[in-house]
PDB file of C-alpha atoms in Angstrom:
ATOM      1  CA  MET A 114     102.646  88.750  -3.082  1.00 80.00           C
ATOM      2  CA  ARG A 115     105.091  86.154  -4.423  1.00 90.00           C
ATOM      3  CA  PHE A 116     105.153  84.016  -7.539  1.00 92.00           C
ATOM      4  CA  GLU A 117     106.042  80.394  -6.807  1.00 89.00           C
ATOM      5  CA  GLY A 118     105.155  78.896 -10.194  1.00 84.00           C
ATOM      6  CA  THR A 119     102.051  76.882 -11.043  1.00 88.00           C
ATOM      7  CA  ALA A 120     101.205  73.279 -11.780  1.00 88.00           C
ATOM      8  CA  ALA A 121     100.716  74.233 -15.436  1.00 89.00           C
ATOM      9  CA  TYR A 122     104.020  76.092 -15.877  1.00 91.00           C
ATOM     10  CA  VAL A 123     107.518  74.818 -15.144  1.00 89.00           C
ATOM     11  CA  ALA A 124     109.474  77.828 -13.852  1.00 87.00           C
ATOM     12  CA  ASP A 125     113.073  77.486 -12.680  1.00 89.00           C
ATOM     13  CA  LYS A 126     114.402  79.198  -9.560  1.00 91.00           C
ATOM     14  CA  ASP A 127     116.068  82.060 -11.462  1.00 94.00           C
ATOM     15  CA  LEU A 128     112.825  82.938 -13.240  1.00 94.00           C
ATOM     16  CA  MET A 129     110.834  82.987  -9.998  1.00 95.00           C
ATOM     17  CA  VAL A 130     113.510  85.200  -8.409  1.00 96.00           C
ATOM     18  CA  ALA A 131     113.271  87.612 -11.360  1.00 96.00           C
ATOM     19  CA  VAL A 132     109.473  87.813 -11.172  1.00 97.00           C
ATOM     20  CA  ASN A 133     109.465  88.437  -7.424  1.00 97.00           C
ATOM     21  CA  ALA A 134     112.282  90.993  -7.691  1.00 97.00           C
ATOM     22  CA  ALA A 135     110.319  92.964 -10.289  1.00 96.00           C
ATOM     23  CA  ILE A 136     107.230  92.870  -8.061  1.00 96.00           C
ATOM     24  CA  ALA A 137     109.227  94.030  -5.031  1.00 95.00           C
ATOM     25  CA  LEU A 138     110.946  96.833  -6.977  1.00 95.00           C
ATOM     26  CA  GLU A 139     107.689  97.798  -8.716  1.00 94.00           C
ATOM     27  CA  ARG A 140     109.539  97.737 -12.013  1.00 95.00           C
ATOM     28  CA  PRO A 141     108.440  96.235 -15.342  1.00 96.00           C
ATOM     29  CA  LEU A 142     109.882  92.761 -15.901  1.00 97.00           C
ATOM     30  CA  LEU A 143     111.488  92.555 -19.348  1.00 97.00           C
ATOM     31  CA  VAL A 144     111.590  88.925 -20.488  1.00 97.00           C
ATOM     32  CA  LYS A 145     113.641  87.853 -23.494  1.00 95.00           C
ATOM     33  CA  GLY A 146     114.258  84.430 -24.986  1.00 90.00           C
ATOM     34  CA  GLU A 147     113.810  82.323 -28.086  1.00 86.00           C
ATOM     35  CA  PRO A 148     110.296  82.277 -29.562  1.00 84.00           C
ATOM     36  CA  GLY A 149     108.303  79.481 -27.982  1.00 83.00           C
ATOM     37  CA  THR A 150     110.076  79.469 -24.607  1.00 87.00           C
ATOM     38  CA  GLY A 151     106.979  80.544 -22.664  1.00 90.00           C
ATOM     39  CA  LYS A 152     107.428  84.310 -22.318  1.00 94.00           C
ATOM     40  CA  THR A 153     103.786  85.174 -22.998  1.00 94.00           C
ATOM     41  CA  GLU A 154     102.552  82.194 -21.009  1.00 95.00           C
ATOM     42  CA  LEU A 155     104.585  83.434 -18.030  1.00 95.00           C
ATOM     43  CA  ALA A 156     102.396  86.533 -17.684  1.00 96.00           C
ATOM     44  CA  LYS A 157      99.256  84.379 -17.806  1.00 96.00           C
ATOM     45  CA  GLN A 158     100.610  82.057 -15.130  1.00 95.00           C
ATOM     46  CA  ILE A 159     101.678  84.955 -12.887  1.00 96.00           C
ATOM     47  CA  ALA A 160      98.130  86.305 -13.055  1.00 96.00           C
ATOM     48  CA  SER A 161      96.690  82.852 -12.368  1.00 95.00           C
ATOM     49  CA  SER A 162      99.072  82.169  -9.480  1.00 94.00           C
ATOM     50  CA  LEU A 163      98.409  85.512  -7.761  1.00 95.00           C
ATOM     51  CA  GLY A 164      94.683  85.545  -8.497  1.00 95.00           C
ATOM     52  CA  LEU A 165      94.870  88.717 -10.585  1.00 96.00           C
ATOM     53  CA  GLU A 166      93.217  89.797 -13.817  1.00 97.00           C
ATOM     54  CA  LEU A 167      95.428  89.769 -16.920  1.00 98.00           C
ATOM     55  CA  ILE A 168      95.303  92.665 -19.385  1.00 98.00           C
ATOM     56  CA  GLU A 169      97.079  91.898 -22.670  1.00 97.00           C
ATOM     57  CA  TRP A 170      98.487  94.460 -25.083  1.00 97.00           C
ATOM     58  CA  ASN A 171      99.681  92.618 -28.174  1.00 96.00           C
ATOM     59  CA  VAL A 172     102.127  94.871 -30.004  1.00 95.00           C
ATOM     60  CA  LYS A 173     102.321  94.873 -33.820  1.00 94.00           C
ATOM     61  CA  SER A 174     104.587  96.631 -36.293  1.00 92.00           C
ATOM     62  CA  THR A 175     101.977  99.380 -36.716  1.00 93.00           C
ATOM     63  CA  THR A 176     101.267  99.846 -32.998  1.00 94.00           C
ATOM     64  CA  ARG A 177     101.928 103.299 -31.530  1.00 94.00           C
ATOM     65  CA  ALA A 178     102.569 103.988 -27.860  1.00 94.00           C
ATOM     66  CA  GLN A 179      99.689 106.479 -27.774  1.00 94.00           C
ATOM     67  CA  GLN A 180      97.260 103.632 -28.510  1.00 94.00           C
ATOM     68  CA  GLY A 181      98.144 102.115 -25.154  1.00 95.00           C
ATOM     69  CA  LEU A 182      97.041 105.313 -23.415  1.00 95.00           C
ATOM     70  CA  TYR A 183      94.045 106.501 -25.394  1.00 95.00           C
ATOM     71  CA  GLU A 184      92.923 107.613 -28.849  1.00 94.00           C
ATOM     72  CA  TYR A 185      90.794 110.611 -29.714  1.00 93.00           C
ATOM     73  CA  ASP A 186      88.250 109.872 -32.452  1.00 90.00           C
ATOM     74  CA  ALA A 187      88.011 113.285 -34.083  1.00 88.00           C
ATOM     75  CA  VAL A 188      86.359 111.902 -37.230  1.00 90.00           C
ATOM     76  CA  SER A 189      83.380 110.493 -35.319  1.00 88.00           C
ATOM     77  CA  ARG A 190      82.986 113.742 -33.396  1.00 83.00           C
ATOM     78  CA  LEU A 191      82.963 115.759 -36.620  1.00 90.00           C
ATOM     79  CA  ARG A 192      80.356 113.438 -38.107  1.00 88.00           C
ATOM     80  CA  ASP A 193      78.143 113.688 -35.027  1.00 82.00           C
ATOM     81  CA  SER A 194      78.401 117.478 -35.042  1.00 84.00           C
ATOM     82  CA  GLN A 195      77.197 117.532 -38.651  1.00 84.00           C
ATOM     83  CA  LEU A 196      74.303 115.228 -37.757  1.00 85.00           C
ATOM     84  CA  GLY A 197      73.344 117.266 -34.692  1.00 80.00           C
ATOM     85  CA  ASP A 198      74.030 114.401 -32.283  1.00 79.00           C
ATOM     86  CA  GLU A 199      74.055 115.559 -28.635  1.00 79.00           C
ATOM     87  CA  ARG A 200      77.068 113.312 -27.928  1.00 80.00           C
ATOM     88  CA  PHE A 201      79.143 115.977 -29.682  1.00 82.00           C
ATOM     89  CA  ASN A 202      78.937 118.241 -26.619  1.00 82.00           C
ATOM     90  CA  ASP A 203      80.911 115.822 -24.422  1.00 81.00           C
ATOM     91  CA  ILE A 204      84.374 115.201 -25.832  1.00 87.00           C
ATOM     92  CA  SER A 205      84.910 112.248 -23.496  1.00 87.00           C
ATOM     93  CA  ASN A 206      82.487 110.282 -25.676  1.00 88.00           C
ATOM     94  CA  TYR A 207      85.219 110.200 -28.311  1.00 90.00           C
ATOM     95  CA  ILE A 208      88.115 109.091 -26.109  1.00 93.00           C
ATOM     96  CA  ARG A 209      88.934 105.406 -26.608  1.00 94.00           C
ATOM     97  CA  HIS A 210      90.692 103.891 -23.622  1.00 95.00           C
ATOM     98  CA  GLY A 211      93.919 101.977 -24.229  1.00 96.00           C
ATOM     99  CA  LYS A 212      95.325  99.026 -22.299  1.00 96.00           C
ATOM    100  CA  LEU A 213      97.363 101.232 -19.927  1.00 96.00           C
ATOM    101  CA  TRP A 214      94.281 103.335 -19.154  1.00 96.00           C
ATOM    102  CA  GLU A 215      92.393 100.109 -18.446  1.00 97.00           C
ATOM    103  CA  ALA A 216      95.178  98.778 -16.191  1.00 97.00           C
ATOM    104  CA  PHE A 217      95.524 102.084 -14.330  1.00 96.00           C
ATOM    105  CA  THR A 218      91.828 102.527 -13.560  1.00 96.00           C
ATOM    106  CA  THR A 219      90.884  99.025 -12.416  1.00 95.00           C
ATOM    107  CA  ASP A 220      89.731  98.743  -8.802  1.00 94.00           C
ATOM    108  CA  LYS A 221      92.183  95.900  -8.113  1.00 95.00           C
ATOM    109  CA  LYS A 222      95.807  95.191  -8.931  1.00 96.00           C
ATOM    110  CA  VAL A 223      96.268  93.534 -12.340  1.00 97.00           C
ATOM    111  CA  VAL A 224      98.997  91.984 -14.465  1.00 97.00           C
ATOM    112  CA  LEU A 225      99.668  94.017 -17.606  1.00 98.00           C
ATOM    113  CA  LEU A 226     101.333  92.135 -20.465  1.00 98.00           C
ATOM    114  CA  ILE A 227     103.012  94.207 -23.190  1.00 97.00           C
ATOM    115  CA  ASP A 228     103.740  91.402 -25.621  1.00 96.00           C
ATOM    116  CA  GLU A 229     106.550  91.495 -28.224  1.00 95.00           C
ATOM    117  CA  ILE A 230     107.514  95.119 -27.703  1.00 95.00           C
ATOM    118  CA  ASP A 231     110.357  94.763 -30.229  1.00 92.00           C
ATOM    119  CA  LYS A 232     107.868  94.437 -33.099  1.00 93.00           C
ATOM    120  CA  ALA A 233     107.007  98.141 -32.913  1.00 92.00           C
ATOM    121  CA  ASP A 234     108.984 101.157 -34.050  1.00 90.00           C
ATOM    122  CA  ILE A 235     112.234 101.866 -32.191  1.00 87.00           C
ATOM    123  CA  GLU A 236     110.668 104.951 -30.569  1.00 90.00           C
ATOM    124  CA  PHE A 237     107.819 102.917 -29.080  1.00 93.00           C
ATOM    125  CA  PRO A 238     109.608 102.004 -25.804  1.00 92.00           C
ATOM    126  CA  ASN A 239     110.888 105.577 -25.321  1.00 91.00           C
ATOM    127  CA  ASP A 240     107.365 106.922 -25.737  1.00 92.00           C
ATOM    128  CA  LEU A 241     106.227 104.842 -22.745  1.00 91.00           C
ATOM    129  CA  LEU A 242     109.060 105.771 -20.377  1.00 91.00           C
ATOM    130  CA  GLN A 243     107.259 108.404 -18.346  1.00 89.00           C
ATOM    131  CA  GLU A 244     103.935 106.570 -18.201  1.00 92.00           C
ATOM    132  CA  LEU A 245     105.493 103.337 -16.925  1.00 92.00           C
ATOM    133  CA  ASP A 246     107.749 105.227 -14.516  1.00 91.00           C
ATOM    134  CA  LYS A 247     105.222 107.619 -12.974  1.00 92.00           C
ATOM    135  CA  MET A 248     102.186 105.403 -13.540  1.00 94.00           C
ATOM    136  CA  GLU A 249     100.179 108.324 -14.867  1.00 94.00           C
ATOM    137  CA  PHE A 250      99.489 110.227 -18.072  1.00 95.00           C
ATOM    138  CA  HIS A 251      97.648 113.382 -19.160  1.00 94.00           C
ATOM    139  CA  VAL A 252      94.620 113.469 -21.451  1.00 94.00           C
ATOM    140  CA  TYR A 253      95.005 116.739 -23.321  1.00 92.00           C
ATOM    141  CA  GLU A 254      91.537 116.729 -24.886  1.00 91.00           C
ATOM    142  CA  THR A 255      89.750 116.603 -21.509  1.00 91.00           C
ATOM    143  CA  GLY A 256      92.447 118.076 -19.252  1.00 91.00           C
ATOM    144  CA  GLU A 257      92.345 115.139 -16.834  1.00 93.00           C
ATOM    145  CA  THR A 258      95.260 113.116 -15.498  1.00 95.00           C
ATOM    146  CA  ILE A 259      94.872 109.343 -15.311  1.00 95.00           C
ATOM    147  CA  ARG A 260      96.783 107.872 -12.351  1.00 95.00           C
ATOM    148  CA  ALA A 261      97.114 104.226 -11.465  1.00 95.00           C
ATOM    149  CA  LYS A 262      94.854 103.276  -8.550  1.00 94.00           C
ATOM    150  CA  HIS A 263      97.034 100.215  -8.025  1.00 95.00           C
ATOM    151  CA  ARG A 264     100.441  99.812  -9.665  1.00 95.00           C
ATOM    152  CA  PRO A 265     100.062  96.885 -12.080  1.00 97.00           C
ATOM    153  CA  ILE A 266     102.601  94.092 -12.389  1.00 97.00           C
ATOM    154  CA  VAL A 267     104.023  94.850 -15.844  1.00 97.00           C
ATOM    155  CA  ILE A 268     105.469  92.001 -17.922  1.00 98.00           C
ATOM    156  CA  ILE A 269     107.160  93.003 -21.191  1.00 97.00           C
ATOM    157  CA  THR A 270     108.297  90.372 -23.692  1.00 97.00           C
ATOM    158  CA  SER A 271     110.816  90.683 -26.523  1.00 94.00           C
ATOM    159  CA  ASN A 272     112.118  88.289 -29.180  1.00 89.00           C
ATOM    160  CA  ASN A 273     115.230  90.421 -29.709  1.00 84.00           C
ATOM    161  CA  GLU A 274     114.146  91.543 -33.194  1.00 81.00           C
ATOM    162  CA  LYS A 275     115.318  95.060 -32.319  1.00 83.00           C
ATOM    163  CA  GLU A 276     117.642  96.519 -29.697  1.00 88.00           C
ATOM    164  CA  LEU A 277     115.727  98.358 -26.990  1.00 91.00           C
ATOM    165  CA  PRO A 278     116.875 101.857 -25.867  1.00 91.00           C
ATOM    166  CA  ASP A 279     119.171 102.098 -22.838  1.00 93.00           C
ATOM    167  CA  ALA A 280     116.836 104.545 -21.100  1.00 92.00           C
ATOM    168  CA  PHE A 281     114.052 101.977 -21.317  1.00 93.00           C
ATOM    169  CA  LEU A 282     116.255  99.102 -20.157  1.00 93.00           C
ATOM    170  CA  ARG A 283     117.322 101.074 -17.067  1.00 93.00           C
ATOM    171  CA  ARG A 284     113.714 101.148 -15.889  1.00 93.00           C
ATOM    172  CA  CYS A 285     113.186  97.388 -16.209  1.00 95.00           C
ATOM    173  CA  PHE A 286     114.230  94.288 -14.332  1.00 97.00           C
ATOM    174  CA  PHE A 287     115.630  91.913 -16.957  1.00 97.00           C
ATOM    175  CA  HIS A 288     115.495  88.141 -17.309  1.00 96.00           C
ATOM    176  CA  TYR A 289     116.523  85.930 -20.213  1.00 95.00           C
ATOM    177  CA  ILE A 290     114.674  82.611 -20.418  1.00 93.00           C
ATOM    178  CA  ARG A 291     117.272  80.106 -21.537  1.00 91.00           C
ATOM    179  CA  PHE A 292     116.175  77.211 -23.672  1.00 91.00           C
ATOM    180  CA  PRO A 293     115.345  74.368 -21.250  1.00 91.00           C
ATOM    181  CA  ASP A 294     117.716  71.444 -20.856  1.00 92.00           C
ATOM    182  CA  ILE A 295     116.457  67.940 -21.591  1.00 94.00           C
ATOM    183  CA  GLU A 296     115.414  67.236 -17.980  1.00 93.00           C
ATOM    184  CA  THR A 297     113.404  70.454 -17.746  1.00 92.00           C
ATOM    185  CA  LEU A 298     111.769  69.884 -21.130  1.00 94.00           C
ATOM    186  CA  HIS A 299     110.882  66.367 -19.991  1.00 94.00           C
ATOM    187  CA  ARG A 300     109.040  67.928 -17.026  1.00 92.00           C
ATOM    188  CA  ILE A 301     107.283  70.376 -19.355  1.00 93.00           C
ATOM    189  CA  VAL A 302     106.098  67.497 -21.556  1.00 94.00           C
ATOM    190  CA  GLU A 303     104.813  65.667 -18.470  1.00 93.00           C
ATOM    191  CA  VAL A 304     102.853  68.772 -17.415  1.00 92.00           C
ATOM    192  CA  HIS A 305     101.160  69.010 -20.812  1.00 91.00           C
ATOM    193  CA  TYR A 306     100.686  65.275 -21.383  1.00 92.00           C
ATOM    194  CA  PRO A 307     100.460  63.549 -17.987  1.00 91.00           C
ATOM    195  CA  GLY A 308     100.948  59.803 -18.135  1.00 89.00           C
ATOM    196  CA  ILE A 309     102.683  59.872 -21.520  1.00 90.00           C
ATOM    197  CA  LYS A 310     104.964  56.914 -22.356  1.00 89.00           C
ATOM    198  CA  GLN A 311     108.334  57.752 -20.850  1.00 91.00           C
ATOM    199  CA  LYS A 312     110.394  55.702 -23.325  1.00 92.00           C
ATOM    200  CA  LEU A 313     108.842  57.558 -26.257  1.00 92.00           C
ATOM    201  CA  VAL A 314     109.435  60.950 -24.584  1.00 93.00           C
ATOM    202  CA  SER A 315     113.076  60.089 -23.861  1.00 93.00           C
ATOM    203  CA  ALA A 316     113.694  58.931 -27.436  1.00 92.00           C
ATOM    204  CA  ALA A 317     111.830  61.915 -28.918  1.00 94.00           C
ATOM    205  CA  LEU A 318     113.661  64.496 -26.797  1.00 95.00           C
ATOM    206  CA  THR A 319     117.033  62.934 -27.587  1.00 93.00           C
ATOM    207  CA  GLN A 320     116.287  63.285 -31.296  1.00 92.00           C
ATOM    208  CA  PHE A 321     114.805  66.756 -30.777  1.00 94.00           C
ATOM    209  CA  TYR A 322     118.036  68.066 -29.234  1.00 94.00           C
ATOM    210  CA  GLU A 323     120.045  66.407 -32.002  1.00 91.00           C
ATOM    211  CA  VAL A 324     117.960  68.371 -34.517  1.00 92.00           C
ATOM    212  CA  ARG A 325     118.564  71.628 -32.632  1.00 92.00           C
ATOM    213  CA  GLU A 326     122.322  71.028 -32.646  1.00 92.00           C
ATOM    214  CA  VAL A 327     122.618  70.534 -36.415  1.00 90.00           C
ATOM    215  CA  ALA A 328     125.057  73.130 -37.770  1.00 90.00           C
ATOM    216  CA  GLY A 329     123.587  75.572 -40.267  1.00 90.00           C
ATOM    217  CA  LEU A 330     119.985  75.280 -39.073  1.00 91.00           C
ATOM    218  CA  LYS A 331     118.159  78.517 -39.917  1.00 91.00           C
ATOM    219  CA  LYS A 332     115.403  78.148 -37.307  1.00 91.00           C
ATOM    220  CA  LYS A 333     115.897  75.867 -34.345  1.00 91.00           C
ATOM    221  CA  PRO A 334     112.657  74.176 -33.207  1.00 93.00           C
ATOM    222  CA  SER A 335     111.224  75.653 -30.017  1.00 91.00           C
ATOM    223  CA  THR A 336     109.608  74.230 -26.899  1.00 92.00           C
ATOM    224  CA  SER A 337     106.109  74.668 -28.318  1.00 91.00           C
ATOM    225  CA  GLU A 338     107.148  72.835 -31.495  1.00 93.00           C
ATOM    226  CA  ALA A 339     108.602  69.987 -29.433  1.00 94.00           C
ATOM    227  CA  LEU A 340     105.243  69.654 -27.662  1.00 94.00           C
ATOM    228  CA  ASP A 341     103.355  69.623 -30.981  1.00 94.00           C
ATOM    229  CA  TRP A 342     105.746  67.025 -32.412  1.00 95.00           C
ATOM    230  CA  ILE A 343     105.444  64.701 -29.420  1.00 95.00           C
ATOM    231  CA  ARG A 344     101.659  65.031 -29.551  1.00 94.00           C
ATOM    232  CA  LEU A 345     101.728  63.903 -33.190  1.00 94.00           C
ATOM    233  CA  LEU A 346     104.018  60.989 -32.357  1.00 93.00           C
ATOM    234  CA  VAL A 347     101.565  59.817 -29.705  1.00 92.00           C
ATOM    235  CA  ALA A 348      98.599  60.278 -32.061  1.00 91.00           C
ATOM    236  CA  ASP A 349     100.352  58.174 -34.729  1.00 90.00           C
ATOM    237  CA  ASP A 350     101.333  55.576 -32.104  1.00 89.00           C
ATOM    238  CA  VAL A 351     104.995  55.801 -33.082  1.00 88.00           C
ATOM    239  CA  SER A 352     107.211  53.500 -31.022  1.00 87.00           C
ATOM    240  CA  PRO A 353     110.636  54.589 -29.733  1.00 86.00           C
ATOM    241  CA  GLU A 354     112.205  52.050 -32.124  1.00 84.00           C
ATOM    242  CA  ASP A 355     110.305  53.371 -35.146  1.00 82.00           C
ATOM    243  CA  LEU A 356     111.149  56.937 -34.192  1.00 80.00           C
ATOM    244  CA  ARG A 357     114.827  56.487 -34.914  1.00 67.00           C
ATOM    245  CA  GLY A 358     114.196  54.456 -38.070  1.00 54.00           C
ATOM    246  CA  ASP A 359     116.932  54.285 -40.681  1.00 49.00           C
ATOM    247  CA  ALA A 360     120.031  56.099 -39.483  1.00 47.00           C
ATOM    248  CA  LYS A 361     120.696  57.193 -43.077  1.00 52.00           C
ATOM    249  CA  ASN A 362     117.401  59.074 -43.206  1.00 61.00           C
ATOM    250  CA  ALA A 363     118.316  62.336 -41.496  1.00 68.00           C
ATOM    251  CA  LEU A 364     114.816  63.792 -41.625  1.00 79.00           C
ATOM    252  CA  PRO A 365     112.944  63.077 -38.378  1.00 84.00           C
ATOM    253  CA  ARG A 366     109.503  61.491 -38.449  1.00 86.00           C
ATOM    254  CA  LEU A 367     106.725  64.075 -38.948  1.00 89.00           C
ATOM    255  CA  HIS A 368     109.424  66.688 -39.476  1.00 88.00           C
ATOM    256  CA  GLY A 369     106.880  69.335 -40.523  1.00 91.00           C
ATOM    257  CA  ALA A 370     106.232  69.975 -36.835  1.00 92.00           C
ATOM    258  CA  LEU A 371     109.907  70.791 -36.243  1.00 92.00           C
ATOM    259  CA  LEU A 372     111.323  72.228 -39.480  1.00 91.00           C
ATOM    260  CA  LYS A 373     109.459  75.334 -40.607  1.00 91.00           C
ATOM    261  CA  ASN A 374     111.265  76.430 -43.774  1.00 91.00           C
ATOM    262  CA  GLU A 375     112.536  74.807 -46.946  1.00 92.00           C
ATOM    263  CA  GLN A 376     116.197  75.672 -46.274  1.00 93.00           C
ATOM    264  CA  ASP A 377     116.236  73.509 -43.146  1.00 91.00           C
ATOM    265  CA  VAL A 378     114.425  70.651 -44.888  1.00 90.00           C
ATOM    266  CA  HIS A 379     116.989  70.784 -47.728  1.00 90.00           C
ATOM    267  CA  LEU A 380     119.795  70.815 -45.149  1.00 90.00           C
ATOM    268  CA  PHE A 381     118.549  67.551 -43.652  1.00 86.00           C
ATOM    269  CA  GLU A 382     118.044  66.058 -47.105  1.00 85.00           C
ATOM    270  CA  ARG A 383     121.664  66.869 -47.960  1.00 86.00           C
ATOM    271  CA  LEU A 384     122.805  65.276 -44.704  1.00 82.00           C
ATOM    272  CA  ALA A 385     120.805  62.156 -45.583  1.00 77.00           C
ATOM    273  CA  PHE A 386     122.374  62.083 -49.060  1.00 77.00           C
ATOM    274  CA  LEU A 387     125.896  62.372 -47.613  1.00 79.00           C
ATOM    275  CA  ALA A 388     125.118  59.620 -45.096  1.00 72.00           C
ATOM    276  CA  ARG A 389     123.991  57.298 -47.916  1.00 73.00           C
ATOM    277  CA  ARG A 390     127.122  58.035 -49.922  1.00 77.00           C
ATOM    278  CA  GLN A 391     129.363  57.291 -46.974  1.00 73.00           C
ATOM    279  CA  GLY A 392     127.412  54.089 -46.383  1.00 60.00           C
TER     280      GLY A 392
END
């Protein structure tokens, strides 16, 4: 079982090596990188490439590790007992299965995505150590132990919002997705928009990387934002010549697809003002 990339996802050699190493070691693959570099999409493409089901656990700031295992609905059981409902006699009726339970009990191997683990509390990764290591957990309310029928391929993504505990990192295979160079991003654009005008793509990507390299930029535009921007340029039938426009106007065409906060817009406006003064 090896991941060789897909037609819909441009994966470099290092990334494919990392995925296959994690599969061989039966360790979770921890993927970090800038937002928009395809970390979540990687898990989807691994599942597609290997013909496996994908189970997604999207982590939020309020998510607890226990929710990935199961939750006991004591309130519903109390209500049913007061109403004389026969369901009350079987406590398993009030156990809600989490994503790990689902992944452990499927009849076939699956890909389990734990997305943006760094959004949760700092104790969240530590609380999953044993379950991800042993591939089992105990249900105290029913006394049963849930063991993985087939060890899932676990993909964990992080945007580096918080440092992850060392004990957790030791149990993972790590890969950092670097921001793609211009040739790789050109290939990514071609995958998403086959047959697109090459001169426009070349001009747009040249300007895109110039925007990313501006000193003082609060949020650099990501791969997904580059794709959105190029799509808008094509929709507006912008020519490569019109794309550059006046050199003194520092703001790129349709800049709302690239610049996502007022500080960065003001930065480019100041650069345009300085360029006009120097002119």
